[in-house]
Amino acid sequence: MEYCPEFKELLNDPKWKGQYIGVGNPNAKILIVGKECALEENTLIYQKTFEQNWKDWVSNDNTNTGFDSIEEWKTDNEIFEKYNPLFPFFKQKNKNLRKLKDGSFNGGTSNTWINYQKIFNLYRKRNKGQENYDYIDFFKDCFITELSSVCRHNNKSISSEERKKTERSIAERYDLMKATSFFQKFDTIIMACGGYAEKLDTKLMFGDAKIINTNPLNGNRLPQLSFAISNELLNEIAKQL
């Protein structure tokens, strides 16, 4: 798989070295911008999926890694051995992640990724007559990045200093993204990051792309697509793709 020139340029830009870039298809025309990765620092999943992100993409580019090169994991122990940001957790099931009685997991995923899958199922049904309810595979049709590089599960009850840390991270990442041509090459941007984007100039970040950043049902900012997101809202987002 040959990655687009803009992505190759990003990988060779010293300012992006060691940074979190994102996951999914770099050649896609749709970009999803979330708030931040819901990870705890200093954990194995943080190391493998966040800290190694740039390094993994450089390796993918050097080896022309495509979707047909991604391996399915069979056991919980293989999840990170075969993890690849092009198609994270290949063959992950399209259902909520649960821990089983024997201590293993059911192969499911987060609410956020389930909601992303719903959007792209609707998009594919309209454009290709295809849907997929068994596995998570929306990564083929989009690239996903985050507006903050400070990882946390939620922003409830955090200190004022932690909030300032997030604000600084957003400002730094905003400056980096608007100076990077890769983020201006997308046709459509889904800004699923609530108030995080209120003070940002999306025109400078994404050029002439179509920006979906307003909830069509109530006129508010499009929220992070986790927790209790209605199918009606997901359908309205899919209509705009």
CSV table of C-alpha atoms in Angstrom, one decimal:
chain,number,residue,atom,x,y,z
A,1,MET,CA,0.0,0.0,0.0
A,2,GLU,CA,1.5,3.3,-1.1
A,3,TYR,CA,0.6,6.1,1.4
A,4,CYS,CA,-0.3,9.5,0.0
A,5,PRO,CA,2.6,12.1,-0.4
A,6,GLU,CA,1.1,14.3,2.3
A,7,PHE,CA,1.4,11.5,4.8
A,8,LYS,CA,4.9,10.6,3.8
A,9,GLU,CA,5.8,14.3,4.3
A,10,LEU,CA,4.3,14.3,7.8
A,11,LEU,CA,6.3,11.2,8.7
A,12,ASN,CA,9.5,12.9,7.6
A,13,ASP,CA,8.7,16.2,9.4
A,14,PRO,CA,11.0,16.5,12.5
A,15,LYS,CA,8.1,18.3,14.4
A,16,TRP,CA,6.0,15.1,14.2
A,17,LYS,CA,8.7,12.7,15.3
A,18,GLY,CA,7.5,10.8,18.3
A,19,GLN,CA,4.0,12.5,18.2
A,20,TYR,CA,0.7,10.7,18.1
A,21,ILE,CA,-0.6,10.9,14.6
A,22,GLY,CA,-3.7,8.7,14.5
A,23,VAL,CA,-5.2,5.5,13.2
A,24,GLY,CA,-7.0,4.3,10.1
A,25,ASN,CA,-6.5,4.8,6.4
A,26,PRO,CA,-4.1,7.7,5.6
A,27,ASN,CA,-5.4,7.7,2.0
A,28,ALA,CA,-9.0,8.1,3.0
A,29,LYS,CA,-11.1,11.2,2.2
A,30,ILE,CA,-12.8,11.5,5.6
A,31,LEU,CA,-11.1,12.5,8.8
A,32,ILE,CA,-12.6,12.1,12.3
A,33,VAL,CA,-11.2,14.4,15.0
A,34,GLY,CA,-11.9,13.2,18.6
A,35,LYS,CA,-11.1,14.9,21.9
A,36,GLU,CA,-8.3,12.6,23.2
A,37,CYS,CA,-7.4,9.0,23.5
A,38,ALA,CA,-9.1,7.4,26.5
A,39,LEU,CA,-6.0,5.8,28.0
A,40,GLU,CA,-4.2,5.7,31.2
A,41,GLU,CA,-0.5,6.7,31.0
A,42,ASN,CA,2.2,4.3,31.9
A,43,THR,CA,0.2,1.2,30.8
A,44,LEU,CA,0.9,-1.4,28.2
A,45,ILE,CA,-2.0,-0.2,26.0
A,46,TYR,CA,-0.8,3.4,26.2
A,47,GLN,CA,2.7,2.4,25.2
A,48,LYS,CA,1.6,0.2,22.3
A,49,THR,CA,-1.2,2.3,20.8
A,50,PHE,CA,-0.1,5.8,21.7
A,51,GLU,CA,3.6,6.2,22.4
A,52,GLN,CA,4.6,3.9,19.5
A,53,ASN,CA,2.2,5.5,17.0
A,54,TRP,CA,4.7,7.5,15.0
A,55,LYS,CA,7.2,4.7,15.0
A,56,ASP,CA,4.6,2.2,13.8
A,57,TRP,CA,3.6,4.4,11.0
A,58,VAL,CA,7.2,4.9,9.9
A,59,SER,CA,7.6,1.1,9.8
A,60,ASN,CA,4.4,0.7,7.8
A,61,ASP,CA,5.6,3.3,5.3
A,62,ASN,CA,9.0,1.6,4.9
A,63,THR,CA,7.3,-1.8,4.3
A,64,ASN,CA,4.3,-0.5,2.3
A,65,THR,CA,2.0,-2.2,4.8
A,66,GLY,CA,-1.6,-2.5,3.5
A,67,PHE,CA,-4.8,-3.9,4.9
A,68,ASP,CA,-4.1,-7.3,3.5
A,69,SER,CA,-0.9,-7.5,5.6
A,70,ILE,CA,-2.8,-7.1,9.0
A,71,GLU,CA,-3.0,-10.2,11.0
A,72,GLU,CA,-5.9,-11.3,13.2
A,73,TRP,CA,-5.3,-11.8,16.9
A,74,LYS,CA,-6.6,-15.1,18.4
A,75,THR,CA,-6.1,-14.6,22.1
A,76,ASP,CA,-5.9,-11.6,24.5
A,77,ASN,CA,-2.1,-12.1,24.7
A,78,GLU,CA,-1.7,-11.5,20.9
A,79,ILE,CA,-3.6,-8.2,20.8
A,80,PHE,CA,-0.5,-6.0,21.1
A,81,GLU,CA,1.8,-8.3,19.2
A,82,LYS,CA,-0.3,-7.8,16.1
A,83,TYR,CA,-1.5,-4.3,16.8
A,84,ASN,CA,-1.2,-1.9,13.8
A,85,PRO,CA,-2.5,1.7,13.6
A,86,LEU,CA,-3.6,1.1,10.0
A,87,PHE,CA,-6.3,-1.3,11.3
A,88,PRO,CA,-6.2,-1.4,15.1
A,89,PHE,CA,-7.3,-4.7,16.7
A,90,PHE,CA,-8.1,-6.4,13.5
A,91,LYS,CA,-11.3,-8.6,13.8
A,92,GLN,CA,-12.4,-6.8,16.9
A,93,LYS,CA,-16.1,-7.6,17.4
A,94,ASN,CA,-18.8,-4.9,16.9
A,95,LYS,CA,-20.1,-5.1,20.4
A,96,ASN,CA,-19.3,-3.5,23.8
A,97,LEU,CA,-16.1,-4.7,25.5
A,98,ARG,CA,-16.9,-7.0,28.5
A,99,LYS,CA,-14.7,-9.0,30.9
A,100,LEU,CA,-15.8,-12.6,31.2
A,101,LYS,CA,-16.0,-14.8,34.3
A,102,ASP,CA,-12.7,-16.5,33.4
A,103,GLY,CA,-10.9,-13.2,33.3
A,104,SER,CA,-10.6,-13.0,29.5
A,105,PHE,CA,-12.5,-10.4,27.4
A,106,ASN,CA,-15.2,-10.9,24.8
A,107,GLY,CA,-13.3,-9.3,21.9
A,108,GLY,CA,-15.5,-6.2,21.9
A,109,THR,CA,-14.7,-2.5,21.8
A,110,SER,CA,-15.6,1.0,23.1
A,111,ASN,CA,-18.9,2.9,22.6
A,112,THR,CA,-17.0,5.4,20.5
A,113,TRP,CA,-15.8,2.9,17.9
A,114,ILE,CA,-19.2,1.2,17.8
A,115,ASN,CA,-20.8,4.6,17.0
A,116,TYR,CA,-18.2,5.2,14.3
A,117,GLN,CA,-19.0,1.8,12.8
A,118,LYS,CA,-22.7,2.7,12.8
A,119,ILE,CA,-22.0,5.9,10.9
A,120,PHE,CA,-19.9,4.1,8.3
A,121,ASN,CA,-22.4,1.3,8.0
A,122,LEU,CA,-25.0,3.9,7.1
A,123,TYR,CA,-22.6,5.6,4.7
A,124,ARG,CA,-21.7,2.4,3.0
A,125,LYS,CA,-25.3,1.3,2.7
A,126,ARG,CA,-26.2,4.5,0.9
A,127,ASN,CA,-23.1,4.6,-1.4
A,128,LYS,CA,-22.1,0.9,-1.8
A,129,GLY,CA,-25.0,-1.2,-0.7
A,130,GLN,CA,-22.8,-2.7,2.0
A,131,GLU,CA,-22.9,-3.0,5.8
A,132,ASN,CA,-20.9,-4.8,8.4
A,133,TYR,CA,-22.4,-5.6,11.8
A,134,ASP,CA,-20.0,-8.3,12.9
A,135,TYR,CA,-16.6,-6.6,13.1
A,136,ILE,CA,-15.1,-3.2,13.5
A,137,ASP,CA,-13.7,-2.1,10.1
A,138,PHE,CA,-14.6,1.5,9.6
A,139,PHE,CA,-10.8,2.3,9.6
A,140,LYS,CA,-10.8,1.4,5.9
A,141,ASP,CA,-12.9,4.5,5.1
A,142,CYS,CA,-11.4,7.1,7.4
A,143,PHE,CA,-8.5,8.4,9.4
A,144,ILE,CA,-8.9,9.3,13.0
A,145,THR,CA,-6.8,11.8,15.1
A,146,GLU,CA,-7.3,13.6,18.4
A,147,LEU,CA,-7.3,17.2,19.3
A,148,SER,CA,-5.4,16.8,22.5
A,149,SER,CA,-2.3,14.6,23.1
A,150,VAL,CA,-3.1,14.4,26.8
A,151,CYS,CA,-4.7,11.1,27.4
A,152,ARG,CA,-7.5,10.5,29.9
A,153,HIS,CA,-10.7,8.5,30.2
A,154,ASN,CA,-12.8,11.6,31.0
A,155,ASN,CA,-12.5,15.2,32.1
A,156,LYS,CA,-14.8,15.0,35.1
A,157,SER,CA,-13.4,16.2,38.5
A,158,ILE,CA,-9.9,17.1,37.1
A,159,SER,CA,-7.9,19.9,38.6
A,160,SER,CA,-7.6,23.4,37.1
A,161,GLU,CA,-3.9,22.5,36.4
A,162,GLU,CA,-5.0,19.4,34.4
A,163,ARG,CA,-7.4,21.5,32.4
A,164,LYS,CA,-4.7,24.0,31.6
A,165,LYS,CA,-2.5,21.1,30.5
A,166,THR,CA,-5.2,20.0,28.1
A,167,GLU,CA,-5.7,23.5,26.8
A,168,ARG,CA,-1.9,23.8,26.1
A,169,SER,CA,-1.9,20.5,24.4
A,170,ILE,CA,-4.8,21.6,22.1
A,171,ALA,CA,-3.1,24.8,21.3
A,172,GLU,CA,0.2,23.1,20.4
A,173,ARG,CA,-1.6,20.4,18.4
A,174,TYR,CA,-3.7,23.0,16.6
A,175,ASP,CA,-0.5,24.9,15.5
A,176,LEU,CA,1.1,21.6,14.3
A,177,MET,CA,-1.9,20.4,12.4
A,178,LYS,CA,-2.6,23.7,10.6
A,179,ALA,CA,1.1,23.7,9.4
A,180,THR,CA,0.8,20.1,8.0
A,181,SER,CA,-0.5,19.5,4.5
A,182,PHE,CA,-1.8,16.0,5.4
A,183,PHE,CA,-4.7,17.6,7.4
A,184,GLN,CA,-5.7,19.8,4.5
A,185,LYS,CA,-6.0,16.9,2.0
A,186,PHE,CA,-9.3,15.5,3.4
A,187,ASP,CA,-12.7,16.2,1.7
A,188,THR,CA,-14.8,15.9,4.9
A,189,ILE,CA,-14.0,16.4,8.6
A,190,ILE,CA,-16.1,15.1,11.5
A,191,MET,CA,-15.2,17.3,14.5
A,192,ALA,CA,-16.4,14.9,17.3
A,193,CYS,CA,-14.8,16.9,20.1
A,194,GLY,CA,-17.4,19.1,21.6
A,195,GLY,CA,-16.2,22.4,23.1
A,196,TYR,CA,-12.5,21.5,22.5
A,197,ALA,CA,-12.7,23.1,19.0
A,198,GLU,CA,-14.6,26.3,20.0
A,199,LYS,CA,-11.6,28.7,19.7
A,200,LEU,CA,-10.0,27.0,16.7
A,201,ASP,CA,-10.0,28.2,13.1
A,202,THR,CA,-11.0,25.0,11.2
A,203,LYS,CA,-10.4,26.8,7.9
A,204,LEU,CA,-6.7,27.1,8.8
A,205,MET,CA,-6.6,23.5,10.0
A,206,PHE,CA,-8.4,21.8,7.1
A,207,GLY,CA,-8.6,24.2,4.2
A,208,ASP,CA,-11.6,23.8,1.9
A,209,ALA,CA,-12.9,20.5,3.5
A,210,LYS,CA,-16.5,20.2,4.5
A,211,ILE,CA,-16.6,20.5,8.3
A,212,ILE,CA,-19.2,18.6,10.3
A,213,ASN,CA,-19.0,20.2,13.7
A,214,THR,CA,-22.6,21.0,14.6
A,215,ASN,CA,-25.3,18.7,16.0
A,216,PRO,CA,-28.0,18.9,13.4
A,217,LEU,CA,-30.6,18.0,16.0
A,218,ASN,CA,-30.0,20.9,18.4
A,219,GLY,CA,-27.5,23.2,16.9
A,220,ASN,CA,-24.9,22.6,19.6
A,221,ARG,CA,-21.3,21.5,19.0
A,222,LEU,CA,-21.0,17.9,17.9
A,223,PRO,CA,-20.1,15.9,21.0
A,224,GLN,CA,-17.6,13.2,21.4
A,225,LEU,CA,-19.3,10.2,20.0
A,226,SER,CA,-19.3,8.0,23.1
A,227,PHE,CA,-21.8,7.1,25.8
A,228,ALA,CA,-25.5,7.6,25.0
A,229,ILE,CA,-25.4,8.8,21.4
A,230,SER,CA,-28.7,8.4,19.6
A,231,ASN,CA,-29.0,6.5,16.3
A,232,GLU,CA,-30.8,9.5,15.0
A,233,LEU,CA,-27.8,11.7,15.4
A,234,LEU,CA,-25.5,9.1,13.9
A,235,ASN,CA,-27.8,8.8,10.9
A,236,GLU,CA,-27.8,12.6,10.5
A,237,ILE,CA,-23.9,12.6,10.5
A,238,ALA,CA,-23.8,9.8,7.9
A,239,LYS,CA,-26.1,11.8,5.6
A,240,GLN,CA,-23.5,14.6,5.5
A,241,LEU,CA,-20.6,12.3,4.4
